[in-house]
Coordinates of C-alpha atoms in Angstrom, one line a residue:
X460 CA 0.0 0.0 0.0
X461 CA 1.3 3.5 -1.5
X462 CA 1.4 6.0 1.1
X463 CA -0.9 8.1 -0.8
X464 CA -3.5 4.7 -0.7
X465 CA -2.6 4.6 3.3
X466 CA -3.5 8.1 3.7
X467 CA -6.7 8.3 2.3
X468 CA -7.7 4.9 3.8
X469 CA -7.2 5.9 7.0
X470 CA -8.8 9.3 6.4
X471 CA -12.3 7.9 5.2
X472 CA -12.2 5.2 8.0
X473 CA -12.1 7.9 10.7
X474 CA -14.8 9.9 8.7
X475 CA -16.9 6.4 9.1
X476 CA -15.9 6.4 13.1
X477 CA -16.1 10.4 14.2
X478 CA -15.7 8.8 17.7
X479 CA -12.2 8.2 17.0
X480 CA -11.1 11.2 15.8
X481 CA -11.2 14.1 18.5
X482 CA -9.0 11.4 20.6
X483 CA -5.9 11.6 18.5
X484 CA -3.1 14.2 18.5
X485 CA -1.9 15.6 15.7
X486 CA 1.1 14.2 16.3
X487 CA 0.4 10.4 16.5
X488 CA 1.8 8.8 13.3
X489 CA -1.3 6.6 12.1
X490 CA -2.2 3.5 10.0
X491 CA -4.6 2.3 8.5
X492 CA -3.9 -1.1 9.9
X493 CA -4.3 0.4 13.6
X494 CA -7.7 1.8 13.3
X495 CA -8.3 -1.3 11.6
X496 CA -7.8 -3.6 14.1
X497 CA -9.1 -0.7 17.1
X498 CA -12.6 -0.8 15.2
X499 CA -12.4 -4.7 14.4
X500 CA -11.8 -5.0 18.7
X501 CA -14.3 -2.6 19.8
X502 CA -17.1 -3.2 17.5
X503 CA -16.8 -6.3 16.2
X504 CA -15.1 -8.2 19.8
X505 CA -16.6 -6.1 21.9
X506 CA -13.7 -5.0 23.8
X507 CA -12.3 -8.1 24.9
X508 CA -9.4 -9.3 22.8
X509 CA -6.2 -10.8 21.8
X510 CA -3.7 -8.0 20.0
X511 CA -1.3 -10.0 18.9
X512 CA 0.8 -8.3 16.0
X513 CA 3.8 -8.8 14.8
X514 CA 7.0 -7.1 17.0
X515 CA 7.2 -3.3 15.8
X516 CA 4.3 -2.6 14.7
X517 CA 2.6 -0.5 17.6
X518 CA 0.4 -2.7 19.8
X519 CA 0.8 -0.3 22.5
X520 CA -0.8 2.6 20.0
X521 CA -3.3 0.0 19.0
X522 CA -4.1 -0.6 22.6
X523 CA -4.2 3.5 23.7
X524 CA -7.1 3.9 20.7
X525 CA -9.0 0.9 21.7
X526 CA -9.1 2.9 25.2
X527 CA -10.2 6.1 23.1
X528 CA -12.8 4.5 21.1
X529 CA -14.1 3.3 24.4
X530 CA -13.9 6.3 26.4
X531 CA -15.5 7.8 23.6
X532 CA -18.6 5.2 23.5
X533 CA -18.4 5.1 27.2
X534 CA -17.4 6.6 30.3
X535 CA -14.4 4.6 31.3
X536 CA -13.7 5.4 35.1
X537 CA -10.6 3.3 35.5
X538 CA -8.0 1.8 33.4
X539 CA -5.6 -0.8 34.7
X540 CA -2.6 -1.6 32.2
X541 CA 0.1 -4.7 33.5
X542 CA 3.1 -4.7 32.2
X543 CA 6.6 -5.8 32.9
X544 CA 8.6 -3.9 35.5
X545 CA 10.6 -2.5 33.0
X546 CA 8.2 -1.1 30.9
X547 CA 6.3 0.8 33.3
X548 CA 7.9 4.7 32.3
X549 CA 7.8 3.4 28.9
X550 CA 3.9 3.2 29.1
X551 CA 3.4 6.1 31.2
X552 CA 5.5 8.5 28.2
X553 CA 3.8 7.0 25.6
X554 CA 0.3 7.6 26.8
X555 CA 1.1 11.5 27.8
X556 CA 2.9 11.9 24.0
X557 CA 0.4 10.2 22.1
X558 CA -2.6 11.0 24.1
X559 CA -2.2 13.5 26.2
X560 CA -3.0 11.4 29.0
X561 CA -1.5 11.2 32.6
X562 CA -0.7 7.6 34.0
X563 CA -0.9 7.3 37.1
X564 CA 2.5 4.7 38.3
X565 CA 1.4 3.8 42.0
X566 CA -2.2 1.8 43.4
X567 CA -2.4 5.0 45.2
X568 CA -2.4 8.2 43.0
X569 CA -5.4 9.7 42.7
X570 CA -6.6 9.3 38.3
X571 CA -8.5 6.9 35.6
X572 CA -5.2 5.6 34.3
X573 CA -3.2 3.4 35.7
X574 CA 0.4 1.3 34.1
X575 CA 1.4 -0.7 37.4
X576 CA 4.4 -3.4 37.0
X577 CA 2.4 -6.9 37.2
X578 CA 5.5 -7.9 39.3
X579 CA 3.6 -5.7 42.2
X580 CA 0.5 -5.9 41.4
X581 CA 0.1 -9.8 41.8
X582 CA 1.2 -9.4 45.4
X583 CA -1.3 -9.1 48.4
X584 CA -2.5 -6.4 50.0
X585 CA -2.4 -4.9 46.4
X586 CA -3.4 -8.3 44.6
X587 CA -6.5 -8.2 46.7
X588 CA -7.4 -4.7 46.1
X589 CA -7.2 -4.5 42.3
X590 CA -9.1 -7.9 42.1
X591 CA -12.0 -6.1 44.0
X592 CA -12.0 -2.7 42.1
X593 CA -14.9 -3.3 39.3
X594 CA -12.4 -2.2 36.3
X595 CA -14.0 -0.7 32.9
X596 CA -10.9 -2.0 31.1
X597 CA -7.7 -3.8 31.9
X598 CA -4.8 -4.1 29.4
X599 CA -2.1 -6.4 30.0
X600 CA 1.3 -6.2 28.2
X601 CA 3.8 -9.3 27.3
X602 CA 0.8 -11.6 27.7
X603 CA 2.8 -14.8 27.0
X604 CA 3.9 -14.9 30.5
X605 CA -0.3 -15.8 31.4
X606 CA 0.2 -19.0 29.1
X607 CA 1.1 -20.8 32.6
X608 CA -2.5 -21.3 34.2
X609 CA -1.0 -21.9 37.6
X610 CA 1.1 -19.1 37.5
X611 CA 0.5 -15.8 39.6
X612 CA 0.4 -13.6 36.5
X613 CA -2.5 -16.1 35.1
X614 CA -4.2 -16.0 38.4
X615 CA -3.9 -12.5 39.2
X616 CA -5.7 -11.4 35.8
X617 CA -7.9 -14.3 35.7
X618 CA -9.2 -12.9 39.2
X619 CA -9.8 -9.4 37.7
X620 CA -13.4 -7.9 37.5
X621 CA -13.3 -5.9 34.1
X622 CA -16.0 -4.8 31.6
X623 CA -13.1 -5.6 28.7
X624 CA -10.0 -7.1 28.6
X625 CA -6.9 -6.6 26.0
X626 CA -4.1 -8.9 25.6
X627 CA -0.9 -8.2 24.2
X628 CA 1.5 -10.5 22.6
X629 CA 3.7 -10.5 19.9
X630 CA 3.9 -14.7 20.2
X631 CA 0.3 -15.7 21.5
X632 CA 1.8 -19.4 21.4
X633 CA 5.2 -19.9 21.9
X634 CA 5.3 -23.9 22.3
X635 CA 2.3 -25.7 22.4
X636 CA -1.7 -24.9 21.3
X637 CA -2.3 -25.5 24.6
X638 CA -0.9 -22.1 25.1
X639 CA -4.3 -20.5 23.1
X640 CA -6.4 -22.0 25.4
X641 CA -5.2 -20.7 28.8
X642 CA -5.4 -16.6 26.6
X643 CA -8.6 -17.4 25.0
X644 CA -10.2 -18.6 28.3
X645 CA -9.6 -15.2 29.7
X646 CA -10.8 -12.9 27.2
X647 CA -13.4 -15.4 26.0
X648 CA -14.3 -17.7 28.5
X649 CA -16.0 -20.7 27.7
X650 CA -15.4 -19.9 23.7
X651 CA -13.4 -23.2 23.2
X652 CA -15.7 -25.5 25.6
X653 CA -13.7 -27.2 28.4
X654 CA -10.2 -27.9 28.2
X655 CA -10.8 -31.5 27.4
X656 CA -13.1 -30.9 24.3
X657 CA -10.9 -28.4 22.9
X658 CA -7.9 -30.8 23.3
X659 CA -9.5 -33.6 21.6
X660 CA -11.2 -31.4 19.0
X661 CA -8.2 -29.3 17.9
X662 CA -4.8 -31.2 18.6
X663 CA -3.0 -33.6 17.1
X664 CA 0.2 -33.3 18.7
X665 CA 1.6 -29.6 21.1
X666 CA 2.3 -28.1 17.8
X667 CA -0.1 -29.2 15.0
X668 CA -3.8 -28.4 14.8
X669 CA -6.6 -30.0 13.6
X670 CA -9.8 -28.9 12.8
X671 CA -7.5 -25.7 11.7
X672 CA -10.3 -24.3 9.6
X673 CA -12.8 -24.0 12.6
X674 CA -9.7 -23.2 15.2
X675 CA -9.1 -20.6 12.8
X676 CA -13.0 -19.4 12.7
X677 CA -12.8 -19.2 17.1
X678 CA -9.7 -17.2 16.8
X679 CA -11.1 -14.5 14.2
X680 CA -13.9 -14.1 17.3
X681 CA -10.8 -13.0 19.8
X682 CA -7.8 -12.4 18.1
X683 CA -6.1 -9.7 15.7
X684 CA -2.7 -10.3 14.2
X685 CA -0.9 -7.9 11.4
X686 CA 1.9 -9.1 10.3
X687 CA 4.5 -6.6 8.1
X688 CA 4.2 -8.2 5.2
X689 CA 0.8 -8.6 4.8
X690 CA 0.1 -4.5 6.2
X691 CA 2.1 -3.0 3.4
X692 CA 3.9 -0.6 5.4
X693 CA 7.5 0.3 4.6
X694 CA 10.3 -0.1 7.0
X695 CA 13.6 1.0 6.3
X696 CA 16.4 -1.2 5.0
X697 CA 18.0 -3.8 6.9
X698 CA 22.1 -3.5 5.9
X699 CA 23.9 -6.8 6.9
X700 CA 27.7 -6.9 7.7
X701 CA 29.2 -10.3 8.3
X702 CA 32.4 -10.3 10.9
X703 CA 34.3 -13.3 10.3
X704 CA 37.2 -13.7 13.0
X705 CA 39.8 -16.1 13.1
X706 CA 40.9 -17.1 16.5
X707 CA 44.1 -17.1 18.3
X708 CA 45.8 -20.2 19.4
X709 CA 44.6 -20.5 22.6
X710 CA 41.1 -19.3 22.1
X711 CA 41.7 -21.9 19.2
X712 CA 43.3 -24.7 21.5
X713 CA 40.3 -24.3 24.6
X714 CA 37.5 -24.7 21.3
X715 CA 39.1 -27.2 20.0
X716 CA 39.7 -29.5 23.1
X717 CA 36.3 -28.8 24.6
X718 CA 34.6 -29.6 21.4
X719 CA 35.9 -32.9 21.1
X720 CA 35.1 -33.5 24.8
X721 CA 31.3 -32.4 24.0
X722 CA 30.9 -34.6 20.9
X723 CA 32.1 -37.2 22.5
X724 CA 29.7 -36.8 26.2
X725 CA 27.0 -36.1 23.6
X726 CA 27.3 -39.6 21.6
X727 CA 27.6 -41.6 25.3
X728 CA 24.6 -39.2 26.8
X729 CA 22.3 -40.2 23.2
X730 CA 23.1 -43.9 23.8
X731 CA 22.3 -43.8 27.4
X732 CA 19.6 -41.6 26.8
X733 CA 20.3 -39.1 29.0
X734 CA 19.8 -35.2 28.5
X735 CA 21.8 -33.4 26.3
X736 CA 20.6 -29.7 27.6
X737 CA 24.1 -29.0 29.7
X738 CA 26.1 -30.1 26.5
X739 CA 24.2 -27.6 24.2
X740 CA 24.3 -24.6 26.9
X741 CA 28.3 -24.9 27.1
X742 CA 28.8 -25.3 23.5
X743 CA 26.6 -21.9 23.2
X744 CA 28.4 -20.3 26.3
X745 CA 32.0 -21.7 24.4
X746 CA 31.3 -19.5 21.8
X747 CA 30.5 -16.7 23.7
X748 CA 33.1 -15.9 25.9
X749 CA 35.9 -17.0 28.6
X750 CA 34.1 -15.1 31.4
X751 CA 30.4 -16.9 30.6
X752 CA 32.1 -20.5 29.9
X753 CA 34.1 -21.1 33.3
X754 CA 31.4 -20.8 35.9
X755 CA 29.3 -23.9 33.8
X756 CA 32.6 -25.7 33.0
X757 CA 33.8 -25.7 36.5
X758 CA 31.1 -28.2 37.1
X759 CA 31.9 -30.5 33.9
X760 CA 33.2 -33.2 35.9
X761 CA 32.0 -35.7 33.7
X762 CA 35.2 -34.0 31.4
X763 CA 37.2 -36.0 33.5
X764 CA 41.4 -35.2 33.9
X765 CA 41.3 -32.7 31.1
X766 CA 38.5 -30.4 33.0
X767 CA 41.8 -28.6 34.9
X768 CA 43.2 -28.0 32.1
X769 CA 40.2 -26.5 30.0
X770 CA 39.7 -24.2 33.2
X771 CA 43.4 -23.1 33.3
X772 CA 43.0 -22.3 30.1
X773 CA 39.8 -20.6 29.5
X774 CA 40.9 -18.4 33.0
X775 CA 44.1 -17.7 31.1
X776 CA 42.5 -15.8 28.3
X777 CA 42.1 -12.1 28.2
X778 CA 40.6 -9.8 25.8
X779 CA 39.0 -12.1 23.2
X780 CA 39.2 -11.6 19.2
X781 CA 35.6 -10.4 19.5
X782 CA 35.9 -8.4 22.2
X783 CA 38.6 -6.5 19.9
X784 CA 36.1 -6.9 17.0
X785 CA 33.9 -4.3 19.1
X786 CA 36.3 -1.9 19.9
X787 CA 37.3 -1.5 16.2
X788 CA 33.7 -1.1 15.5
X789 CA 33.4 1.4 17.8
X790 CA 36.7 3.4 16.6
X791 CA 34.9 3.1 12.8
X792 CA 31.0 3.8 13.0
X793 CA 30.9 7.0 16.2
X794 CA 27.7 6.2 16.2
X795 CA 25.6 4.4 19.1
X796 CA 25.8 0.7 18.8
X797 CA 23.4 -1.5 20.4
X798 CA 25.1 -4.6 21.4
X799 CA 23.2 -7.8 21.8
X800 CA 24.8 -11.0 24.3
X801 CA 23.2 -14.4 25.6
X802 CA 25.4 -13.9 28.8
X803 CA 25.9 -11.6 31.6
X804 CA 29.5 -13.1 31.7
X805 CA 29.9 -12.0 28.3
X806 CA 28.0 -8.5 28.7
X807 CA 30.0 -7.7 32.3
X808 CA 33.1 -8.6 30.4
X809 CA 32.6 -6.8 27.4
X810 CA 31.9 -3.2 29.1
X811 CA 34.8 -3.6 31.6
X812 CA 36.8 -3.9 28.1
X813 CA 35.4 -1.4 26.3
X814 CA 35.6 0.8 29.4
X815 CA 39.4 0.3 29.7
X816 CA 39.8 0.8 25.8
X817 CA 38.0 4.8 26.5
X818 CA 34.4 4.0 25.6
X819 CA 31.7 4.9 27.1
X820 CA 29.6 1.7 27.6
X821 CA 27.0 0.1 29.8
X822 CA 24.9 -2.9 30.7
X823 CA 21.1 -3.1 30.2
X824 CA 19.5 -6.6 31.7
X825 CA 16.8 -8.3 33.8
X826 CA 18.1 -7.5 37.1
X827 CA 18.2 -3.8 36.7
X828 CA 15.4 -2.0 38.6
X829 CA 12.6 -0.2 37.1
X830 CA 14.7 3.4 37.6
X831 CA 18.1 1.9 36.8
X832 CA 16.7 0.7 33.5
X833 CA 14.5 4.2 32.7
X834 CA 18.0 6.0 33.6
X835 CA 20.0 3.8 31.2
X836 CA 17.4 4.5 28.3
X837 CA 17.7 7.9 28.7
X838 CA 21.5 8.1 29.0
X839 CA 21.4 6.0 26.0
X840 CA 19.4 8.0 24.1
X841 CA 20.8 11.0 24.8
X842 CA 23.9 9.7 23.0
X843 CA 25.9 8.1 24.9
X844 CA 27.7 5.1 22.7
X845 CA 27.5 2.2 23.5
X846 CA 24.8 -0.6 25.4
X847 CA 25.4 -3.9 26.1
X848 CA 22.4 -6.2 26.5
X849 CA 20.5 -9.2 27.3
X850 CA 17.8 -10.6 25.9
X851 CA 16.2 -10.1 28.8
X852 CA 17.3 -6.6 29.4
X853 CA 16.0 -5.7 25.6
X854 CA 12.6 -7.3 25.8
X855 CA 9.7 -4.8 24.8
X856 CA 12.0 -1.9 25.0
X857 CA 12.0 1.0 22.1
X858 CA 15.3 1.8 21.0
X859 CA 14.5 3.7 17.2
X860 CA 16.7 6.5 18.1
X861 CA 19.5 4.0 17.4
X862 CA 20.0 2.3 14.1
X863 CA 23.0 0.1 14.8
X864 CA 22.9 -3.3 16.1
X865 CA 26.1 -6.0 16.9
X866 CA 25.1 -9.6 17.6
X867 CA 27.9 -10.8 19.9
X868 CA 26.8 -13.9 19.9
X869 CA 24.1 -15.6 17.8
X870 CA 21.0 -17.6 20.0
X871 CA 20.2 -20.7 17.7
X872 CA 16.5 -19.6 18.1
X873 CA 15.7 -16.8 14.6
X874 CA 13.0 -15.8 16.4
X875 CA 15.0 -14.9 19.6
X876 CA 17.6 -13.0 17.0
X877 CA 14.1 -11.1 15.0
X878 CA 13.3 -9.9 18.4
X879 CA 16.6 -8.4 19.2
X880 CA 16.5 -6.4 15.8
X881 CA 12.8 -5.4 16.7
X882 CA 14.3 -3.8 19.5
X883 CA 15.1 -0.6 16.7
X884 CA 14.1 -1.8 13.6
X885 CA 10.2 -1.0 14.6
X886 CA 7.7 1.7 13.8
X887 CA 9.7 5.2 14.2
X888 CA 13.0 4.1 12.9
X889 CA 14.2 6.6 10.4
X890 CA 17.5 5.3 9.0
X891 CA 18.7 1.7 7.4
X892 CA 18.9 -0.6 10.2
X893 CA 22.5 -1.4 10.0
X894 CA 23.5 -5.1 11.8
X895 CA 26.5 -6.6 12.5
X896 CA 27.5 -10.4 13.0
X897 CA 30.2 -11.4 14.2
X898 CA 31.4 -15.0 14.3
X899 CA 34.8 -17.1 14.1
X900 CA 35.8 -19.0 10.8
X901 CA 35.7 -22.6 11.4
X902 CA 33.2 -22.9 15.0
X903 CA 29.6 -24.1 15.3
X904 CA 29.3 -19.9 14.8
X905 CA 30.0 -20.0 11.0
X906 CA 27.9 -22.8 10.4
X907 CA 25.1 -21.2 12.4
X908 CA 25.3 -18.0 10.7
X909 CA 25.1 -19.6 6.9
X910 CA 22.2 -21.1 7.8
X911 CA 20.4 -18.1 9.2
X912 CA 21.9 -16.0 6.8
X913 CA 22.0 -17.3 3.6
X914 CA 19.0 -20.2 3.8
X915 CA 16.8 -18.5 5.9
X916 CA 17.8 -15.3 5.0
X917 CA 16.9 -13.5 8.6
X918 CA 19.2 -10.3 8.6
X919 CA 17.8 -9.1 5.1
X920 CA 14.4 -9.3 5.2
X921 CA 11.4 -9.5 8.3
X922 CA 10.3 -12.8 7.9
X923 CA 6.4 -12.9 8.5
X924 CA 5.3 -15.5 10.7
X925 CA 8.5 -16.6 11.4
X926 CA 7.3 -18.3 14.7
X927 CA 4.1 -20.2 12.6
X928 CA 7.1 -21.2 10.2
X929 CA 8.9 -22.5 13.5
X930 CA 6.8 -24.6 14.7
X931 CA 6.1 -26.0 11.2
X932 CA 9.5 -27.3 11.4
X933 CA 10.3 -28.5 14.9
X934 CA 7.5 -31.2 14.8
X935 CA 10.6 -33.7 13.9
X936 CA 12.3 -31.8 17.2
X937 CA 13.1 -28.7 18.3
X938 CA 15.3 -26.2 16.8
X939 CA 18.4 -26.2 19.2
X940 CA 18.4 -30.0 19.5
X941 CA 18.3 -30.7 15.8
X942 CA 21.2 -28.8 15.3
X943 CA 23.2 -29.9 18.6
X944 CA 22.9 -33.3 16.9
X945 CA 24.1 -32.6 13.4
X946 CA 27.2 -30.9 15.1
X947 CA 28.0 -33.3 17.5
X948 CA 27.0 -36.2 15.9
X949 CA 28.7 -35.9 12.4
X950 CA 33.3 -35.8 12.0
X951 CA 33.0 -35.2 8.3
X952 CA 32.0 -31.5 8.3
X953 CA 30.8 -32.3 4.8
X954 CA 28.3 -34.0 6.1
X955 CA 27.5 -31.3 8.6
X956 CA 27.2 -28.5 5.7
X957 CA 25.0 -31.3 4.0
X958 CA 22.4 -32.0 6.9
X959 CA 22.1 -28.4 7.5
X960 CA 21.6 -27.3 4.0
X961 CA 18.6 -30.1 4.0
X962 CA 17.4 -28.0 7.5
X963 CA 17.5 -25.0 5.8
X964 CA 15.8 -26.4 2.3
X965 CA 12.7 -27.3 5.2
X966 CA 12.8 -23.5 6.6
X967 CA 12.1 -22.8 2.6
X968 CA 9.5 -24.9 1.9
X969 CA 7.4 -24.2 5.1
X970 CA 7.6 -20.7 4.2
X971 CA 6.2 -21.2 0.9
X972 CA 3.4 -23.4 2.2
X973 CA 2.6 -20.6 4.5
X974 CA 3.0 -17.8 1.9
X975 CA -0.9 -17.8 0.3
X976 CA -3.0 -14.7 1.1
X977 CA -5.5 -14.3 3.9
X978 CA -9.1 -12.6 3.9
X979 CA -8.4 -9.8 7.1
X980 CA -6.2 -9.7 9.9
X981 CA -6.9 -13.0 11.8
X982 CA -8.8 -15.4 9.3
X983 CA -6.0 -16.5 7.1
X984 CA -4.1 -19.9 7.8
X985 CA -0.7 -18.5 7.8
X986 CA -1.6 -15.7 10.5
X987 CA -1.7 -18.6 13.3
X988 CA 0.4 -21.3 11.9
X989 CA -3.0 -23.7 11.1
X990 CA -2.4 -24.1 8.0
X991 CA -3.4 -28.3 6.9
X992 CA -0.2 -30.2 7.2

């Protein structure tokens, strides 16, 4: 869609809904898709509904004009929205610049609106007192985290009096249809029947439908999902740089030793059957860094007389070839970089380096409080150069004002990788998205990144449905623990650019047998992954 078409779209669909208009600010950049799905929600689901849209694309605007359209309809006297600790100022600032509206941030302030962290609100006394307050509408942010019906999130919402209900969730089922149930139930209860009937009348295994055409049907009565792709909008350009690195002899020496330790642990764990989770997590930490190997290695003692040695050696090593990758980066680009890490090892590491080398760098993760986190942003965006995060530090965070992002290290999961490139590459971002990967020649690394890069092709373009395309493919096994096998299983590494060329080949043909249009914004197959095997 032209920007022209999007324009006058969205122009004669707030002529349809006057309601709508007098809400918006002048400044909030519309469209189309977002009224879209706002009018689909309040007149169509009555309120009460799944926003489940791809990462980037605004779910927080989507949900702040669902709450206009209502207020305009109705007098909405309170307003609870849950969301992760985190994201709590980011809430509160983008309700006051989009709306004009002021969020209140404690149970106590005196308002309509309220953004409380779900962390404190599923605590007694306050647990008890929201569950008693008759709310008009309750939003709840990072919804995933309800999938767990015995968890205090789940029960803590599920306990909530409220005329309507959003949900938001980039990934409304993460591993299992089982997932869709525990969301549906609360928006819709009773929509699916009892847990039992809905198992028997929708699943064939955790990941694979049947019945998709009716599931499907259910969902389009709870649940809107845009996906880029299919909304037309234009993001800007994605510019991919690969880093190739070859290692010194001793980083080279503790990879080589400890790899040959793993395949061999991993071919005696497979025969005895016996998990293979620890083997995987220090092959991923391996490649990482020194400083997030050794506290995981330390207690390898199935590694036997050589475990001493490994840990002399790994303790031994200093600055590693990618931590001197960074700094060069740095030096080049003056521009803020947004570095991306599996490990706080790794990220703790990484800063103390780059600190000692003159640059001005921090560390953004899960343990950070509320204020250390809002005070990071800020200091980050007001140009400082250079954060290092988790995935769990990045999660739901805006970063637009930065264009720039290093993978470190490279997750196995694409979707885990999408989401850390979502972190800038989203609605507001102005410039080409510019990523760098870095890896070393001849590791699991290089392997990794040809399949992701050239099969899969996940730095270029935003896969849609990446997640549906997933789970299309991990019905033989997960991800991770298909590829742990083809690299620990196979000596020939012809053999492993052969199995995971065949991997990749099944990324391509799921993608094309989830690449037919759909009717709206819900109702097509590939929106929720139930398309007919």
């Amino acid at each position: 869609m032209t920007v022209e078409a999007e324009a006058l779209a969205l122009a004669q669909q707030l002529k349809a809904w006057p309601l709508l208009e007098p809400h918006l600010k002048s400044g909030l950049d519309l469209h189309a898709y977002q009224v879209e799905s706002v009018l689909k929600v309040v007149h169509e689901l009555e309120g009460r509904a799944i926003l489940a849209d791809e990462v980037g694309l605004g779910k927080t605007i989507e949900a702040g004009l669902t709450a206009a359209e209502l207020k305009a309809q109705f007098e909405l006297k309170n307003v609870l929205i849950l969301v992760p600790a985190g994201l709590q100022t980011q809430w509160v600032e983008e309700l006051r610049d989009k709306f004009g509206w002021q969020a209140q941030k404690g149970p106590k302030d005196a308002g309509w609106l309220w953004v409380l962290s779900i962390d404190t609100a599923k605590r007694p006394p306050l647990l008890h007192q929201l569950q008693y307050v008759e709310w008009d509408l309750v939003v709840v942010d990072e919804a995933h985290h309800l999938k767990n019906t015995h968890t205090q999130n789940y029960q803590l919402v599920a306990g909530l009096k409220c005329r309507h209900l959003l949900l938001l969730t980039a990934t409304p089922m993460e591993n299992q249809l089982t997932e869709l149930y525990a969301l549906v139930n609360l928006v819709k209860p009773g929509l699916f029947g009892p847990y039992l009937r809905f198992y028997r009348q929708f699943i064939l295994d955790k990941r694979t439908p049947k019945n998709a055409a009716e599931l499907r049907r259910l969902l389009g009565q709870v649940m809107v999902r845009n996906l880029r792709h299919h909304v037309g909008m234009e993001f800007p350009d994605r510019e991919v740089t690969l880093v190739p690195l070859r290692l010194g002899k001793p980083e080279r020496a503790l990879y080589e030793a400890l790899n040959a330790s793993l395949k061999q642990e991993y071919r005696y764990r497979v025969r005895m059957e016996q998990t293979v989770l620890p083997l995987l997590i220090l092959q991923r930490e391996l490649c990482s860094s020194p400083r997030a190997l050794l506290p995981t290695l330390k207690k390898s003692d199935w590694i036997g007389p050589q475990l001493d040695e490994l840990v002399g050696l790994a303790q031994s090593l200093g600055a590693t070839e990618k931590m001197r990758a960074v700094r060069e980066l740095a030096r080049h680009l003056k521009q803020r970089m947004l570095i991306f890490t599996e490990y706080r090892g790794t990220q703790q590491a990484l800063v103390e380096f780059l600190r000692e080398s003159g640059y001005d760098a921090a560390a953004f993760h899960g343990g950070l409080t509320t204020k250390e986190r809002d005070r990071l942003v800020e200091w980050f965006r007001l140009g400082h150069r250079i954060l290092v995060s988790t995935e769990a530090g990045g999660q739901g965070i805006n970063l637009q004002f930065c264009h720039v992002v290093v993978n470190f290290d490279l997750p196995w999961n694409p979707m885990r990788i999408e989401q850390r490139i979502g972190r800038v590459h989203r609605i507001g971002q102005t410039d080409t998205v510019q990523i760098y990967n870095l890896y070393a020649v001849d590791t699991v690394e290089e392997d990794i990144l040809r399949l992701l890069h050239e099969k899969i092709d996940l730095f270029r373009t935003v896969i849609g449905d990446l997640d549906v395309i997933l789970r299309h493919i991990e019905r033989r096994g997960s991800l991770e623990k298909r590829l742990i096998d083809i690299f620990f299983w196979e000596d020939d590494h012809d053999n492993v650019v052969t199995r995971l060329e065949q991997l990749g080949n099944e990324f391509l043909a799921a993608r094309r047998r989830l690449s037919w249009p759909s009717a709206d914004t819900v109702s097509g197959s590939q929106q929720e992954g139930l398309s007919p095997s």
